[in-house]
PDB file of C-alpha atoms in Angstrom:
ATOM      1  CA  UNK G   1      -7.333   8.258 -14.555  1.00 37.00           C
ATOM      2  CA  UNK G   2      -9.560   5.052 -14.106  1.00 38.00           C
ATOM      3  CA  UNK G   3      -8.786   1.368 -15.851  1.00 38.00           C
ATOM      4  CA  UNK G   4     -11.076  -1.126 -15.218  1.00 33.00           C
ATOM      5  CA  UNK G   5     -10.316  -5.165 -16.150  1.00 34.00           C
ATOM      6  CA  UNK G   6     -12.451  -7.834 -15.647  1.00 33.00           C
ATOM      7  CA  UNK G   7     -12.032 -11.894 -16.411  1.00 30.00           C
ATOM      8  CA  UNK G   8     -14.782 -13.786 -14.979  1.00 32.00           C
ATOM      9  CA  UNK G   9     -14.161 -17.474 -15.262  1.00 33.00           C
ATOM     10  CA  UNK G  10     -17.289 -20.738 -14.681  1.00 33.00           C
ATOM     11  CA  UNK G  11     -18.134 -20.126 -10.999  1.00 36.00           C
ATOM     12  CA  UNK G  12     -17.578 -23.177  -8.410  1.00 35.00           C
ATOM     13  CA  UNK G  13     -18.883 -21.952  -5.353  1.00 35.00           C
ATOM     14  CA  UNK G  14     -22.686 -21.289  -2.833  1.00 37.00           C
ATOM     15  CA  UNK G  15     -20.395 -18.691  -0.708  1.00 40.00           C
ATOM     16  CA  UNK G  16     -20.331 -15.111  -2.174  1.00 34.00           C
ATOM     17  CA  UNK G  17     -16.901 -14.626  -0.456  1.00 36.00           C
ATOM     18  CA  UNK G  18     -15.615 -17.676  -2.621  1.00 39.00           C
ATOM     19  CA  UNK G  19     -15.653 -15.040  -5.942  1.00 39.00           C
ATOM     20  CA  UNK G  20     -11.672 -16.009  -5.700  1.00 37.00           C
ATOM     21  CA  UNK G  21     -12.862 -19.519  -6.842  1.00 38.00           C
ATOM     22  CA  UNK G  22     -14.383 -18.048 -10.265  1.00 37.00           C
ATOM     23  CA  UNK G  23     -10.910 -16.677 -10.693  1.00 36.00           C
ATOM     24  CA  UNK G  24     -12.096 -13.272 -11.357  1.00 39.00           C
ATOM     25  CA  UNK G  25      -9.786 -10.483 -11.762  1.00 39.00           C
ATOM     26  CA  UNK G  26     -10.904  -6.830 -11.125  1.00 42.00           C
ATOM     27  CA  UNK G  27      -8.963  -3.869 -11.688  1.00 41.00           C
ATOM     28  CA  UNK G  28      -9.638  -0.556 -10.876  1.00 45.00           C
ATOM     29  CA  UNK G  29      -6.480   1.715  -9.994  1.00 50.00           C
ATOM     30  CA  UNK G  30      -7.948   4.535  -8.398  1.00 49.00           C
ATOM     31  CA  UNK G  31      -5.821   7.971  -8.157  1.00 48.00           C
ATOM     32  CA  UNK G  32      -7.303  11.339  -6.377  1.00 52.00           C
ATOM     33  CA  UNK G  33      -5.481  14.186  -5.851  1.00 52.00           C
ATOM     34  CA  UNK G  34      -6.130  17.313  -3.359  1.00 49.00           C
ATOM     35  CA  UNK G  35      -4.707  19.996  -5.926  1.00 47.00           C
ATOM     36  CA  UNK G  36      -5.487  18.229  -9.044  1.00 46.00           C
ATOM     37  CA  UNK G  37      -6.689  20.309 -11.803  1.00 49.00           C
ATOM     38  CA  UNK G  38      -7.758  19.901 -15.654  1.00 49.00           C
ATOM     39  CA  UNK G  39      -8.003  23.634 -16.489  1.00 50.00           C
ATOM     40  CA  UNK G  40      -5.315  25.070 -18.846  1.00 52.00           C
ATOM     41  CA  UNK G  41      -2.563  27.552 -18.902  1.00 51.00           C
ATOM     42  CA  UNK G  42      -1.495  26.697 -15.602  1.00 51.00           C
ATOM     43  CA  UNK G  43       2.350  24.885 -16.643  1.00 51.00           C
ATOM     44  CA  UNK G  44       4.080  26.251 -13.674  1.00 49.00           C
ATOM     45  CA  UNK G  45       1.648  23.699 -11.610  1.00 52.00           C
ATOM     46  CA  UNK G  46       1.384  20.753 -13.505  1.00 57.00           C
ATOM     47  CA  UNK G  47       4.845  18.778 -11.922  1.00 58.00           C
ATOM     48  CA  UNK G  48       3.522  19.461  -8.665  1.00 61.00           C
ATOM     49  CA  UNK G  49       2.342  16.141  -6.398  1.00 60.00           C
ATOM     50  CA  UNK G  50      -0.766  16.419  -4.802  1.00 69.00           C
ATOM     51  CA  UNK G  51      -1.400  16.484  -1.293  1.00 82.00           C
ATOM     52  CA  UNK G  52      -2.737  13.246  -0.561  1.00 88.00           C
ATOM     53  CA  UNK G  53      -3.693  10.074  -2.935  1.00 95.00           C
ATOM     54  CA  UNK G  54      -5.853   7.065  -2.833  1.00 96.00           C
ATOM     55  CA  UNK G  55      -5.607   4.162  -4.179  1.00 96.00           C
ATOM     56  CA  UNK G  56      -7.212   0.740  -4.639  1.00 96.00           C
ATOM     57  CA  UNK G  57      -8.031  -2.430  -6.298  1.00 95.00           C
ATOM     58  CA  UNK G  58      -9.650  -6.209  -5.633  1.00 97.00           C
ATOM     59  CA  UNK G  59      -8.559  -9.091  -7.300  1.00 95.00           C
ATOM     60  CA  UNK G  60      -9.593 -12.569  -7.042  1.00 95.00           C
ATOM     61  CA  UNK G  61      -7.267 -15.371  -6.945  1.00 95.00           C
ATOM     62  CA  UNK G  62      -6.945 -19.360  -6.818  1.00 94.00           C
ATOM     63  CA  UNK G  63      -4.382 -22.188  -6.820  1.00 94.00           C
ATOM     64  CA  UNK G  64      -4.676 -25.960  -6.146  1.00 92.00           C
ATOM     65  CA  UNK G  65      -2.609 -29.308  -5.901  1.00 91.00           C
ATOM     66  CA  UNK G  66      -1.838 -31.283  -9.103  1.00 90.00           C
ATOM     67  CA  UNK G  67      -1.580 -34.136  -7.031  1.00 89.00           C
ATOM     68  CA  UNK G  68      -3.530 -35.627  -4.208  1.00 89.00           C
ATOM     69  CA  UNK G  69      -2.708 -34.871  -0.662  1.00 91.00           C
ATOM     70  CA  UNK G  70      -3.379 -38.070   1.413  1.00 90.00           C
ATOM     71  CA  UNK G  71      -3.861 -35.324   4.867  1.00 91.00           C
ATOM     72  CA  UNK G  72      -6.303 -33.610   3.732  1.00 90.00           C
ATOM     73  CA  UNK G  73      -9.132 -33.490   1.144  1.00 86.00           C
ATOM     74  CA  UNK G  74      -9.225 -30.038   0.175  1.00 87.00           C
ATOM     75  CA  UNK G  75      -8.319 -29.366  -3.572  1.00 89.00           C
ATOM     76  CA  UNK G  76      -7.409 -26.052  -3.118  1.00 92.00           C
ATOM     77  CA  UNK G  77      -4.656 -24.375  -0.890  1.00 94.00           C
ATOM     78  CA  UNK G  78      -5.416 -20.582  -2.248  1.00 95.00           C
ATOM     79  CA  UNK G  79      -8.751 -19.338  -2.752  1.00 95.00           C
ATOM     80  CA  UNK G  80      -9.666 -15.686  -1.995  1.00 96.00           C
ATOM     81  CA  UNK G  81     -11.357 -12.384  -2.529  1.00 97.00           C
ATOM     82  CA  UNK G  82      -8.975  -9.207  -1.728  1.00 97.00           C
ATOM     83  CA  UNK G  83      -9.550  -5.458  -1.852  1.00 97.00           C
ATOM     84  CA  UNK G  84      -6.716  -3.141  -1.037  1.00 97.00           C
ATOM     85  CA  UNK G  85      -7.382   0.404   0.020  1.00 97.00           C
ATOM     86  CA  UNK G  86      -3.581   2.702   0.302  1.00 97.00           C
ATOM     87  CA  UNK G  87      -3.835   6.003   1.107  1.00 97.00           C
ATOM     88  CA  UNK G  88      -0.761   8.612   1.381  1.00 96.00           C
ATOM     89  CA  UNK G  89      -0.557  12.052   2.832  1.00 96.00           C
ATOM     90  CA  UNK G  90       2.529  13.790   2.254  1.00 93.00           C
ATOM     91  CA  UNK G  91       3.612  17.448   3.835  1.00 89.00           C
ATOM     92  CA  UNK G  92       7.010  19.533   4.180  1.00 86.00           C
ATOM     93  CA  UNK G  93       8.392  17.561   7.402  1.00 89.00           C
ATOM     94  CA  UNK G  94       6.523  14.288   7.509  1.00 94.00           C
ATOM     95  CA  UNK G  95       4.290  11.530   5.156  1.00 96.00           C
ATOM     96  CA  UNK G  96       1.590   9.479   5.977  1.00 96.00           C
ATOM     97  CA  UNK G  97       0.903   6.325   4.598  1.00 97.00           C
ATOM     98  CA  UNK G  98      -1.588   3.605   4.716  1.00 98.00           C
ATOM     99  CA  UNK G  99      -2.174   0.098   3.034  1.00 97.00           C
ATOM    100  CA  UNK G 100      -4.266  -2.257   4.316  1.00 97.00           C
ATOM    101  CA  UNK G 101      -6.365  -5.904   2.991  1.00 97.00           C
ATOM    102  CA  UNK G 102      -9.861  -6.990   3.194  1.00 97.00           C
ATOM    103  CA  UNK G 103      -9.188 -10.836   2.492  1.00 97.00           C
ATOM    104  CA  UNK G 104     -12.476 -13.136   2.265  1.00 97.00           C
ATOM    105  CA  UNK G 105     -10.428 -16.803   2.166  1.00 94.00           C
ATOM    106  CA  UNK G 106     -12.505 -20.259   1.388  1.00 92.00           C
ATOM    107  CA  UNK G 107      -9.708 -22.063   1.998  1.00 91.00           C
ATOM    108  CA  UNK G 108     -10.080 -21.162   6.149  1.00 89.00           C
ATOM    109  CA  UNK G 109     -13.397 -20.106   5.743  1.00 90.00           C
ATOM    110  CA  UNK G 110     -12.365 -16.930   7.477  1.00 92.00           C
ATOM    111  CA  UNK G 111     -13.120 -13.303   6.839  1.00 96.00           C
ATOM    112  CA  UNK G 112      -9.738 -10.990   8.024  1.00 95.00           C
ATOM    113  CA  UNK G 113      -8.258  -7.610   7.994  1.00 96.00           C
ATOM    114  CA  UNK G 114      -4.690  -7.371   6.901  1.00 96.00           C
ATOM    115  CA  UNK G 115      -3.058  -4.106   7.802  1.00 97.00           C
ATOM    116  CA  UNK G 116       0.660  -3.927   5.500  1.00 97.00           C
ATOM    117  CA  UNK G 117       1.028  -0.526   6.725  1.00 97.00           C
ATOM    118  CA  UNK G 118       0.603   2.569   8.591  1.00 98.00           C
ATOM    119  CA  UNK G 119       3.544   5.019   9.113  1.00 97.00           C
ATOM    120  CA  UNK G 120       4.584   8.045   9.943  1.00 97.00           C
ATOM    121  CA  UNK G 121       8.038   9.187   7.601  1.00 97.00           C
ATOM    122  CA  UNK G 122       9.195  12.136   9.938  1.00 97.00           C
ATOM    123  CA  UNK G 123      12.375  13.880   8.443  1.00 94.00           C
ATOM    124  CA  UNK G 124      13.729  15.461  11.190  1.00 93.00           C
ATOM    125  CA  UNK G 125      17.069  16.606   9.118  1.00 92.00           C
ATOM    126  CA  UNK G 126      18.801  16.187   6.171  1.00 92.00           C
ATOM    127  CA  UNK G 127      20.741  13.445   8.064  1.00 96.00           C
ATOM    128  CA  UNK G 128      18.457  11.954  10.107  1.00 97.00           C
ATOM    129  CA  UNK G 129      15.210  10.187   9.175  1.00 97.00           C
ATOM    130  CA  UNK G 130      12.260   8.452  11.533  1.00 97.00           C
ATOM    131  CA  UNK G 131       9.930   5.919  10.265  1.00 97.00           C
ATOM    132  CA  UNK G 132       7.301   4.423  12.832  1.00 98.00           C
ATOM    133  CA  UNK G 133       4.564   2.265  12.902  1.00 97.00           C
ATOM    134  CA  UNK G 134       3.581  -0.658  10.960  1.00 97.00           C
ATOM    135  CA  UNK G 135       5.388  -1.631   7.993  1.00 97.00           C
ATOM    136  CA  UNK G 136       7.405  -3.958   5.704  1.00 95.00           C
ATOM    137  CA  UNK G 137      11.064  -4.228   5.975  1.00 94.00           C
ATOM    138  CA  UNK G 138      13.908  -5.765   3.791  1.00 90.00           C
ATOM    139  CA  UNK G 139      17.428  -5.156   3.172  1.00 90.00           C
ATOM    140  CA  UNK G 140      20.299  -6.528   1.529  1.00 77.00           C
ATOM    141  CA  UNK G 141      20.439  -8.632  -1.835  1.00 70.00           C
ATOM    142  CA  UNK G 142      20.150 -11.976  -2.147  1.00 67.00           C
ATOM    143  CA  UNK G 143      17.529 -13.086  -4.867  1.00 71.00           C
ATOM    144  CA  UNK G 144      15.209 -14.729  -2.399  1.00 77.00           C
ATOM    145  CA  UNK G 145      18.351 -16.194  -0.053  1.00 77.00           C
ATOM    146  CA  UNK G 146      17.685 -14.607   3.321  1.00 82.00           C
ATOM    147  CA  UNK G 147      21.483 -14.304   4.922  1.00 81.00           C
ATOM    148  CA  UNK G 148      21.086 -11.261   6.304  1.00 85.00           C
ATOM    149  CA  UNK G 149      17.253 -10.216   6.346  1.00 89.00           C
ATOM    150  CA  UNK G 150      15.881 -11.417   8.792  1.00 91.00           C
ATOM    151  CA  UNK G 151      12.768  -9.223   9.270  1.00 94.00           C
ATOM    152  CA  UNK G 152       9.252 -11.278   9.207  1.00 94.00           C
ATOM    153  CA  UNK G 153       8.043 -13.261   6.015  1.00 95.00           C
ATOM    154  CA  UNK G 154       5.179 -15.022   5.114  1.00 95.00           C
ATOM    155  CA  UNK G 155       6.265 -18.664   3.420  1.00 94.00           C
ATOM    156  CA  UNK G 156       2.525 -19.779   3.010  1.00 93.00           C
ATOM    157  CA  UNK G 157       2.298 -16.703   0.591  1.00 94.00           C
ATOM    158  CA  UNK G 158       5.243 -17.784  -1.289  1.00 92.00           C
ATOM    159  CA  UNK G 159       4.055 -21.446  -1.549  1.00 93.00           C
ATOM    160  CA  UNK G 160       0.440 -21.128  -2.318  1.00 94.00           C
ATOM    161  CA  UNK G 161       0.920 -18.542  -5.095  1.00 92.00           C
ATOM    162  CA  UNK G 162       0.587 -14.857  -3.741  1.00 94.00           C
ATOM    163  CA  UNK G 163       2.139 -12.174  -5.339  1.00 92.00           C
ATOM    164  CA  UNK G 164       6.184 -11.674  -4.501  1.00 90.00           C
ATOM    165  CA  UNK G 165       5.150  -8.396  -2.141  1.00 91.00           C
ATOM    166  CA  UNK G 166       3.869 -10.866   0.149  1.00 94.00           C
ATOM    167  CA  UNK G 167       6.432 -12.886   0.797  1.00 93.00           C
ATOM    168  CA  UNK G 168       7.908 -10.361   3.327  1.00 93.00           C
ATOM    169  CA  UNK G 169       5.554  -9.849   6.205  1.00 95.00           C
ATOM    170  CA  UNK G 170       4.681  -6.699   8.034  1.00 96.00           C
ATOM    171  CA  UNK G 171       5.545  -6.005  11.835  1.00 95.00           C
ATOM    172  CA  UNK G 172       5.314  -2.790  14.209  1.00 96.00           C
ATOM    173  CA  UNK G 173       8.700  -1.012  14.475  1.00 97.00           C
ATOM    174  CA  UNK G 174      10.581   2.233  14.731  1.00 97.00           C
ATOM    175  CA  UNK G 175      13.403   2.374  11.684  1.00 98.00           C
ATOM    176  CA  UNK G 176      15.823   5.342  12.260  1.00 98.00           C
ATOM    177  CA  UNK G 177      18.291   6.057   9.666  1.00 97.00           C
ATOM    178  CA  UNK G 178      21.588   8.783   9.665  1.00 97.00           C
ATOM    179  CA  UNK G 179      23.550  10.040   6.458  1.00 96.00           C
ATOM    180  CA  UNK G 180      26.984  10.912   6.720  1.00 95.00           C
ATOM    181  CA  UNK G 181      29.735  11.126   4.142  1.00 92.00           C
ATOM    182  CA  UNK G 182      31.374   8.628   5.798  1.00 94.00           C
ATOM    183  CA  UNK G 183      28.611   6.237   6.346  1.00 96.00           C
ATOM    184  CA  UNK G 184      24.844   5.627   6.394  1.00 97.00           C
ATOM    185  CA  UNK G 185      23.917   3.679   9.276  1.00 97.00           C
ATOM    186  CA  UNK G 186      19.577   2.294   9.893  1.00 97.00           C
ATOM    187  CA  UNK G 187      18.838   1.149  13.307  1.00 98.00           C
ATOM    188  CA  UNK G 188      15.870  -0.943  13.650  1.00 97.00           C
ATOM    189  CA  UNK G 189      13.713  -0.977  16.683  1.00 97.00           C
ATOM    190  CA  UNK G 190      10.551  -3.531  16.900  1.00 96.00           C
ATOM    191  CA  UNK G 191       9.081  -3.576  20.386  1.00 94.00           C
ATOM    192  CA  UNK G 192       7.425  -7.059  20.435  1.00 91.00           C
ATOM    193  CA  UNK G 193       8.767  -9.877  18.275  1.00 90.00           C
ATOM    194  CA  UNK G 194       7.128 -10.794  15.245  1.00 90.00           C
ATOM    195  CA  UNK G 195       6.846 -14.024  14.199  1.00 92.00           C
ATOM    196  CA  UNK G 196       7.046 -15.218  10.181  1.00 94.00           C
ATOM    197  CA  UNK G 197       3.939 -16.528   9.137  1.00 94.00           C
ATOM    198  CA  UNK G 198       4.844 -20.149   8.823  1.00 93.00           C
ATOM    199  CA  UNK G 199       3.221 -23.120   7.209  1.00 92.00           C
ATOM    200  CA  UNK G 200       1.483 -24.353  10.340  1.00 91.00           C
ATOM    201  CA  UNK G 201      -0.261 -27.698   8.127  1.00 91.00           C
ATOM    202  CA  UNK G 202      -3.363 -25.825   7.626  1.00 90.00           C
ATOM    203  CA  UNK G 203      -3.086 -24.728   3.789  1.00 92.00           C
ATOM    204  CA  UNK G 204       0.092 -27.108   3.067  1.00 93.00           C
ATOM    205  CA  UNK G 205       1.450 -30.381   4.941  1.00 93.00           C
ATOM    206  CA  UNK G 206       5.091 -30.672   5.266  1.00 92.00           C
ATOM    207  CA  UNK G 207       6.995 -33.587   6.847  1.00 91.00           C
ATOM    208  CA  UNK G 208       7.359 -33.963  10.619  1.00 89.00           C
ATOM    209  CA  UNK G 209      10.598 -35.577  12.018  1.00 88.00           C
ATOM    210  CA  UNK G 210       8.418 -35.925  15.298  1.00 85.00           C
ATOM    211  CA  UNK G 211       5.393 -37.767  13.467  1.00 86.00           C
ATOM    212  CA  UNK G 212       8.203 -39.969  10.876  1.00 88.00           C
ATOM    213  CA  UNK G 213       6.297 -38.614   8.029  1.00 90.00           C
ATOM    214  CA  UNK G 214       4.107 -36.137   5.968  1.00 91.00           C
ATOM    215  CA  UNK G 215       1.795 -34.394   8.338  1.00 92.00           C
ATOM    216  CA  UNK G 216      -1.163 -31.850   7.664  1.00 92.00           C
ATOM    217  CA  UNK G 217      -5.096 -31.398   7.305  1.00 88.00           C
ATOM    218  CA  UNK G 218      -4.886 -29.087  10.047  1.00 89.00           C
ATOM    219  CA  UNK G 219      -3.353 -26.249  12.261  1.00 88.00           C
ATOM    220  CA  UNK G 220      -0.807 -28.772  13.609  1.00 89.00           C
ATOM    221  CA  UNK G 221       1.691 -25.984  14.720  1.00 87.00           C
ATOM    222  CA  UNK G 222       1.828 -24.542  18.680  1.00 85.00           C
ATOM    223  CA  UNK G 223       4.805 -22.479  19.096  1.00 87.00           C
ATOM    224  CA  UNK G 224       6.191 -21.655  22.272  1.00 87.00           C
ATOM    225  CA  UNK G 225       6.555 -18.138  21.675  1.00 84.00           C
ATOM    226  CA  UNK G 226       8.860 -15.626  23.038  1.00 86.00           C
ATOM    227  CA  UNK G 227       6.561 -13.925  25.871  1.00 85.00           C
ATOM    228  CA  UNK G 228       4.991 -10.148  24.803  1.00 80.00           C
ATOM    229  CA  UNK G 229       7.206  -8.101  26.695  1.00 82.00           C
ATOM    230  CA  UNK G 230       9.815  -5.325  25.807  1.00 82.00           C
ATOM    231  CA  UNK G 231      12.438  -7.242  26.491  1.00 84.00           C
ATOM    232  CA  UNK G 232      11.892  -9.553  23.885  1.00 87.00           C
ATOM    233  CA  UNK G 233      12.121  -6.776  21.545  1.00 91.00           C
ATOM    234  CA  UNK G 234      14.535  -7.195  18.414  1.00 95.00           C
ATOM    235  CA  UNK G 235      17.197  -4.594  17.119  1.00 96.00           C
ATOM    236  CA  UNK G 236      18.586  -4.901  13.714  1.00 96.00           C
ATOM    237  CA  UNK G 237      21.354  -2.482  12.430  1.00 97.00           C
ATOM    238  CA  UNK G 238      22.966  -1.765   8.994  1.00 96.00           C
ATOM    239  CA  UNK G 239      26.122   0.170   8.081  1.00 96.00           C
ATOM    240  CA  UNK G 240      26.351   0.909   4.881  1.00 95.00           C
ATOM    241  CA  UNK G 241      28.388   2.995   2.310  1.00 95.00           C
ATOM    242  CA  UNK G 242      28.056   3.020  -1.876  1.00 92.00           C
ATOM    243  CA  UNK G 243      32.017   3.230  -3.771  1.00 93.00           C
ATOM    244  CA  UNK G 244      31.037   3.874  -7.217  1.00 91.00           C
ATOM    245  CA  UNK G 245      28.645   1.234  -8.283  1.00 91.00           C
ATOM    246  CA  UNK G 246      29.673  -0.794  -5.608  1.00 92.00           C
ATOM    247  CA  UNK G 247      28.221  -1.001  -1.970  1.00 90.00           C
ATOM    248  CA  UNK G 248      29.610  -2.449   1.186  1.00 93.00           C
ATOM    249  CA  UNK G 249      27.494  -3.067   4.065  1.00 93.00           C
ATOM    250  CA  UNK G 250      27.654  -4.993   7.421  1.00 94.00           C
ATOM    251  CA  UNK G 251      24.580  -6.369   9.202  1.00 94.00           C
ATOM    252  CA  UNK G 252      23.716  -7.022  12.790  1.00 95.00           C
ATOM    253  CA  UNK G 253      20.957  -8.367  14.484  1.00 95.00           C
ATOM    254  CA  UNK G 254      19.405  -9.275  18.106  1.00 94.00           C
ATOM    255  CA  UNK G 255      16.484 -11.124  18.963  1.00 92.00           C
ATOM    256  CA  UNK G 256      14.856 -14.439  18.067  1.00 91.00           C
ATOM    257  CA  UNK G 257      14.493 -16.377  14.738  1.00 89.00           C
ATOM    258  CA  UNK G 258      11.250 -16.040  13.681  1.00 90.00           C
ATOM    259  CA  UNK G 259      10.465 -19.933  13.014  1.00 89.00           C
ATOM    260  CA  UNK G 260       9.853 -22.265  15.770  1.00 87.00           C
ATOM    261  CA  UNK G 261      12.678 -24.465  15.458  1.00 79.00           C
TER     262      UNK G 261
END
């Protein structure tokens, strides 16, 4: 199945990677299948998943200040071209999966790649579960109030109008989790720490205690981050266990906050 949607809106821009200015909008959900098949009198195969699927879209998108900033001139503080491309794989023992971002940005007049994730979903047993590689993490509820979460996020997403599935930021870890009837327990492993993507003062200005005031126009930020070693690794943990509708959990964590504070 193929939808296509299309809203083209006065363009505003020279650059052809500024098509996010003209606030266009286009659509296309792609699905293909290994063992897909249209022929008939074949019910007994029609629930199965296939093998593999594809999937993909581009989107164009915009936002700017309804006031004036007096740091910076710039209008704008989203304005962007993305295509997505996610791909899963999925077999008896293991699944591959793949989502990754082709973002054109006039706001940084940058071109980037933005890999969300690649993983490898290994189940080793019925109680036992591997998940490595690249990906997006979250647990716990709290309706946008991080107590307990504290896996990477991306607050210039939040702020400049991104979709919610960016607010949480990808990083490169190994996520183990074991099933009991006693109690589930996920161990979370990432190797190098992983920042959140902060506002810096490039896209947004913000007020600086340092500077007595409102501060941007700029990457003003430097962090002094943690140095890229092993031991500066972070290990999260989760012990959880459902009682009817109800669900008790405690949370631990080691490593560094991911702000420079």
């Amino acid at each position: 199945m193929r939808g296509y949607r299309l809203f083209i809106l006065p363009q505003r821009s020279r650059h052809l990677w500024r098509l996010c200015l003209t606030a266009a909008v286009l659509s296309f959900p792609l699905s293909v299948g290994a063992e897909e098949d249209d022929s008939w009198g074949e019910e007994e195969d029609q629930g199965a998943a296939p093998a593999y699927t594809l999937n993909g879209f581009a989107e164009g998108a915009g936002s700017g200040r309804v006031l004036d900033d007096p740091t910076t001139r710039r209008d704008f503080v989203l304005g962007e071209a993305r295509f997505r491309l996610e791909a899963r794989h999925e077999r008896e023992l293991a699944t591959l999966s793949f989502k990754g971002d082709f973002v054109a940005d006039s706001v940084t007049d940058s071109v980037e790649i933005d890999l969300r994730e690649a993983v490898v979903d290994v189940n080793l047993a019925r109680w036992l579960n591997l998940r490595l590689g690249r990906q997006v993490l979250t647990w716990g509820t709290g309706d946008l109030l991080f107590l307990n979460d504290l896996f990477p996020k991306d607050w210039q997403s939040f702020l400049i109008g991104r979709d919610d599935e960016f607010l949480k930021a990808p990083s490169n870890t190994l996520k183990v989790s074991l099933y009991s009837r006693a109690v589930n327990l996920d161990l979370v492993w990432t190797p190098i720490f992983a920042p959140d993507r902060y506002i810096t003062g490039e896209r947004l200005s913000f007020f600086s205690p340092m500077a007595g005031g409102i501060v941007g126009g700029g990457v003003l930020v430097e962090p002094d981050a943690p140095p890229l070693q092993l031991r500066t690794g972070e290990v999260a943990a989760r012990v959880h266990r459902r009682f009817g509708s109800v669900e008790a959990a405690a949370y631990g964590y080691y490593g560094f906050f991911q702000q420079p504070l």
